[in-house]
Amino acid sequence: MGERVVAVTGGHGVLGRAVVQAALDGGWTVAVIDHARGQTAPDGVKEIGGVDLTDPAQAQAAIDAVVETFGRLDALLNIAGGFAWQTTDDAAPAWDRMFALNLTTALNASRAALPHLKASTDGRIVNVGSAAALKAGTGMGAYAAAKSAVHRLTEALAEELKSTSVTVNAVLPSIIDTPQNRADMPDADPAAWVAPEDLAAVILFLASPASRAMTGALVPVTGKV
């Protein structure tokens, strides 16, 4: 078993895959928790698919499966989330969906993981917020509000856990260089965006024992935007 056991929610997305690979390259033991089924994970990775993290019971069962397999959990990386661009007068408001995908998933996974993380010498929770949540632009209201709630969850949990070894931090990326973003913004320069591998490196630092002096931090990772 690797020196750290880490659970990555949303591990089959573009950022999630980069985080999983970075953790493996660092010699960590990795479990992927994802809503998708039938995805192929790298060799040695515990695959837990078909999980609806908006359901507390499913989140608990997934985390319990990680601990049952590896005997412990040292870090939870809440990568699972979603995005929708829409103005507030849209006929089908996405606010509830954005809060469910971004906030509720992180909350349920964190609540399920906390007893195990407290048992670790260096328990870590790393959330993914957004630089867009610092000032919402047109069409970004629902998404920005949900990610702002992730920021507040990060801060609140950090305060609540200061008497333990568990730290809670969040990264605040700007635009991530993904195939979908390139397709949606064909005239933009992706060189100014954040590479998934670079964001993964920051996430892995926050998940490591080396970050023990940081908690409640909202870390901007904004490339050259």
mmCIF file of C-alpha atoms in Angstrom, residues 36-149:
data_model
loop_
_atom_site.group_PDB
_atom_site.id
_atom_site.type_symbol
_atom_site.label_atom_id
_atom_site.label_comp_id
_atom_site.label_asym_id
_atom_site.label_seq_id
_atom_site.Cartn_x
_atom_site.Cartn_y
_atom_site.Cartn_z
ATOM 1 C CA ALA A 36 -20.265 7.036 -13.897
ATOM 2 C CA ARG A 37 -20.355 3.278 -14.277
ATOM 3 C CA GLY A 38 -18.152 1.019 -16.324
ATOM 4 C CA GLN A 39 -15.191 3.390 -16.522
ATOM 5 C CA THR A 40 -11.654 2.040 -16.570
ATOM 6 C CA ALA A 41 -9.379 3.188 -13.778
ATOM 7 C CA PRO A 42 -5.576 2.811 -13.805
ATOM 8 C CA ASP A 43 -4.145 -0.422 -12.455
ATOM 9 C CA GLY A 44 -4.250 -0.643 -8.683
ATOM 10 C CA VAL A 45 -6.967 1.985 -8.261
ATOM 11 C CA LYS A 46 -10.076 1.036 -6.293
ATOM 12 C CA GLU A 47 -13.032 1.800 -8.572
ATOM 13 C CA ILE A 48 -16.395 2.651 -6.984
ATOM 14 C CA GLY A 49 -18.828 3.626 -9.720
ATOM 15 C CA GLY A 50 -22.512 4.424 -9.899
ATOM 16 C CA VAL A 51 -22.402 6.555 -6.744
ATOM 17 C CA ASP A 52 -24.832 9.451 -6.297
ATOM 18 C CA LEU A 53 -23.000 11.641 -3.806
ATOM 19 C CA THR A 54 -26.061 13.828 -3.356
ATOM 20 C CA ASP A 55 -27.444 10.873 -1.360
ATOM 21 C CA PRO A 56 -25.788 10.732 2.099
ATOM 22 C CA ALA A 57 -26.276 6.964 2.340
ATOM 23 C CA GLN A 58 -24.506 6.336 -0.974
ATOM 24 C CA ALA A 59 -21.684 8.673 0.011
ATOM 25 C CA GLN A 60 -21.277 6.806 3.293
ATOM 26 C CA ALA A 61 -21.275 3.417 1.584
ATOM 27 C CA ALA A 62 -18.617 4.539 -0.903
ATOM 28 C CA ILE A 63 -16.291 5.909 1.777
ATOM 29 C CA ASP A 64 -16.822 2.794 3.894
ATOM 30 C CA ALA A 65 -15.857 0.666 0.885
ATOM 31 C CA VAL A 66 -12.569 2.553 0.562
ATOM 32 C CA VAL A 67 -11.714 2.009 4.215
ATOM 33 C CA GLU A 68 -12.783 -1.638 4.072
ATOM 34 C CA THR A 69 -10.416 -2.170 1.127
ATOM 35 C CA PHE A 70 -7.372 -0.258 2.373
ATOM 36 C CA GLY A 71 -7.844 -0.134 6.132
ATOM 37 C CA ARG A 72 -7.721 3.630 6.424
ATOM 38 C CA LEU A 73 -8.297 6.968 4.685
ATOM 39 C CA ASP A 74 -5.831 9.853 4.816
ATOM 40 C CA ALA A 75 -7.268 12.346 2.343
ATOM 41 C CA LEU A 76 -10.533 13.152 0.593
ATOM 42 C CA LEU A 77 -10.335 15.143 -2.625
ATOM 43 C CA ASN A 78 -13.733 16.514 -3.581
ATOM 44 C CA ILE A 79 -13.385 16.913 -7.344
ATOM 45 C CA ALA A 80 -16.978 15.986 -8.246
ATOM 46 C CA GLY A 81 -19.032 18.923 -9.478
ATOM 47 C CA GLY A 82 -20.860 20.459 -12.404
ATOM 48 C CA PHE A 83 -21.227 23.632 -14.423
ATOM 49 C CA ALA A 84 -24.107 25.424 -16.112
ATOM 50 C CA TRP A 85 -24.106 28.807 -17.818
ATOM 51 C CA GLN A 86 -27.492 30.476 -17.717
ATOM 52 C CA THR A 87 -29.049 33.812 -16.906
ATOM 53 C CA THR A 88 -31.426 34.087 -13.977
ATOM 54 C CA ASP A 89 -34.505 34.347 -16.207
ATOM 55 C CA ASP A 90 -33.891 30.922 -17.754
ATOM 56 C CA ALA A 91 -37.067 28.835 -17.962
ATOM 57 C CA ALA A 92 -35.369 25.904 -16.181
ATOM 58 C CA PRO A 93 -33.256 27.389 -13.367
ATOM 59 C CA ALA A 94 -30.105 25.414 -12.561
ATOM 60 C CA TRP A 95 -29.609 26.727 -9.032
ATOM 61 C CA ASP A 96 -30.752 23.598 -7.190
ATOM 62 C CA ARG A 97 -28.766 21.396 -9.577
ATOM 63 C CA MET A 98 -25.593 23.462 -9.151
ATOM 64 C CA PHE A 99 -25.856 23.333 -5.359
ATOM 65 C CA ALA A 100 -26.498 19.582 -5.463
ATOM 66 C CA LEU A 101 -23.570 18.796 -7.769
ATOM 67 C CA ASN A 102 -21.030 21.129 -6.182
ATOM 68 C CA LEU A 103 -21.952 21.672 -2.530
ATOM 69 C CA THR A 104 -24.021 18.656 -1.504
ATOM 70 C CA THR A 105 -21.572 16.155 -3.000
ATOM 71 C CA ALA A 106 -18.662 17.710 -1.090
ATOM 72 C CA LEU A 107 -20.677 17.952 2.120
ATOM 73 C CA ASN A 108 -21.880 14.346 2.052
ATOM 74 C CA ALA A 109 -18.482 12.916 1.159
ATOM 75 C CA SER A 110 -16.789 15.005 3.856
ATOM 76 C CA ARG A 111 -19.278 13.997 6.550
ATOM 77 C CA ALA A 112 -18.804 10.331 5.652
ATOM 78 C CA ALA A 113 -15.013 10.604 5.628
ATOM 79 C CA LEU A 114 -14.493 12.639 8.795
ATOM 80 C CA PRO A 115 -14.297 9.787 11.356
ATOM 81 C CA HIS A 116 -11.632 8.076 9.240
ATOM 82 C CA LEU A 117 -9.698 11.267 8.522
ATOM 83 C CA LYS A 118 -9.600 12.087 12.238
ATOM 84 C CA ALA A 119 -7.942 8.708 12.798
ATOM 85 C CA SER A 120 -5.165 9.607 10.347
ATOM 86 C CA THR A 121 -2.011 11.343 11.504
ATOM 87 C CA ASP A 122 -2.469 13.921 8.749
ATOM 88 C CA GLY A 123 -6.091 13.888 7.597
ATOM 89 C CA ARG A 124 -6.881 16.153 4.673
ATOM 90 C CA ILE A 125 -9.933 17.433 2.805
ATOM 91 C CA VAL A 126 -9.355 19.388 -0.383
ATOM 92 C CA ASN A 127 -12.335 20.983 -2.122
ATOM 93 C CA VAL A 128 -12.593 22.547 -5.560
ATOM 94 C CA GLY A 129 -14.066 26.026 -5.455
ATOM 95 C CA SER A 130 -13.820 28.571 -8.235
ATOM 96 C CA ALA A 131 -12.287 31.949 -8.907
ATOM 97 C CA ALA A 132 -15.578 32.734 -10.669
ATOM 98 C CA ALA A 133 -17.306 32.604 -7.285
ATOM 99 C CA LEU A 134 -15.435 35.691 -6.107
ATOM 100 C CA LYS A 135 -17.382 37.895 -8.519
ATOM 101 C CA ALA A 136 -20.163 36.418 -10.622
ATOM 102 C CA GLY A 137 -20.462 37.506 -14.224
ATOM 103 C CA THR A 138 -23.350 37.191 -16.649
ATOM 104 C CA GLY A 139 -24.716 33.669 -16.734
ATOM 105 C CA MET A 140 -22.606 32.585 -13.779
ATOM 106 C CA GLY A 141 -25.030 33.204 -10.907
ATOM 107 C CA ALA A 142 -26.046 29.635 -10.091
ATOM 108 C CA TYR A 143 -22.575 28.184 -10.514
ATOM 109 C CA ALA A 144 -20.844 30.999 -8.630
ATOM 110 C CA ALA A 145 -23.325 30.803 -5.758
ATOM 111 C CA ALA A 146 -22.789 27.050 -5.424
ATOM 112 C CA LYS A 147 -19.006 27.368 -5.492
ATOM 113 C CA SER A 148 -19.166 30.224 -2.993
ATOM 114 C CA ALA A 149 -21.012 27.816 -0.718
#
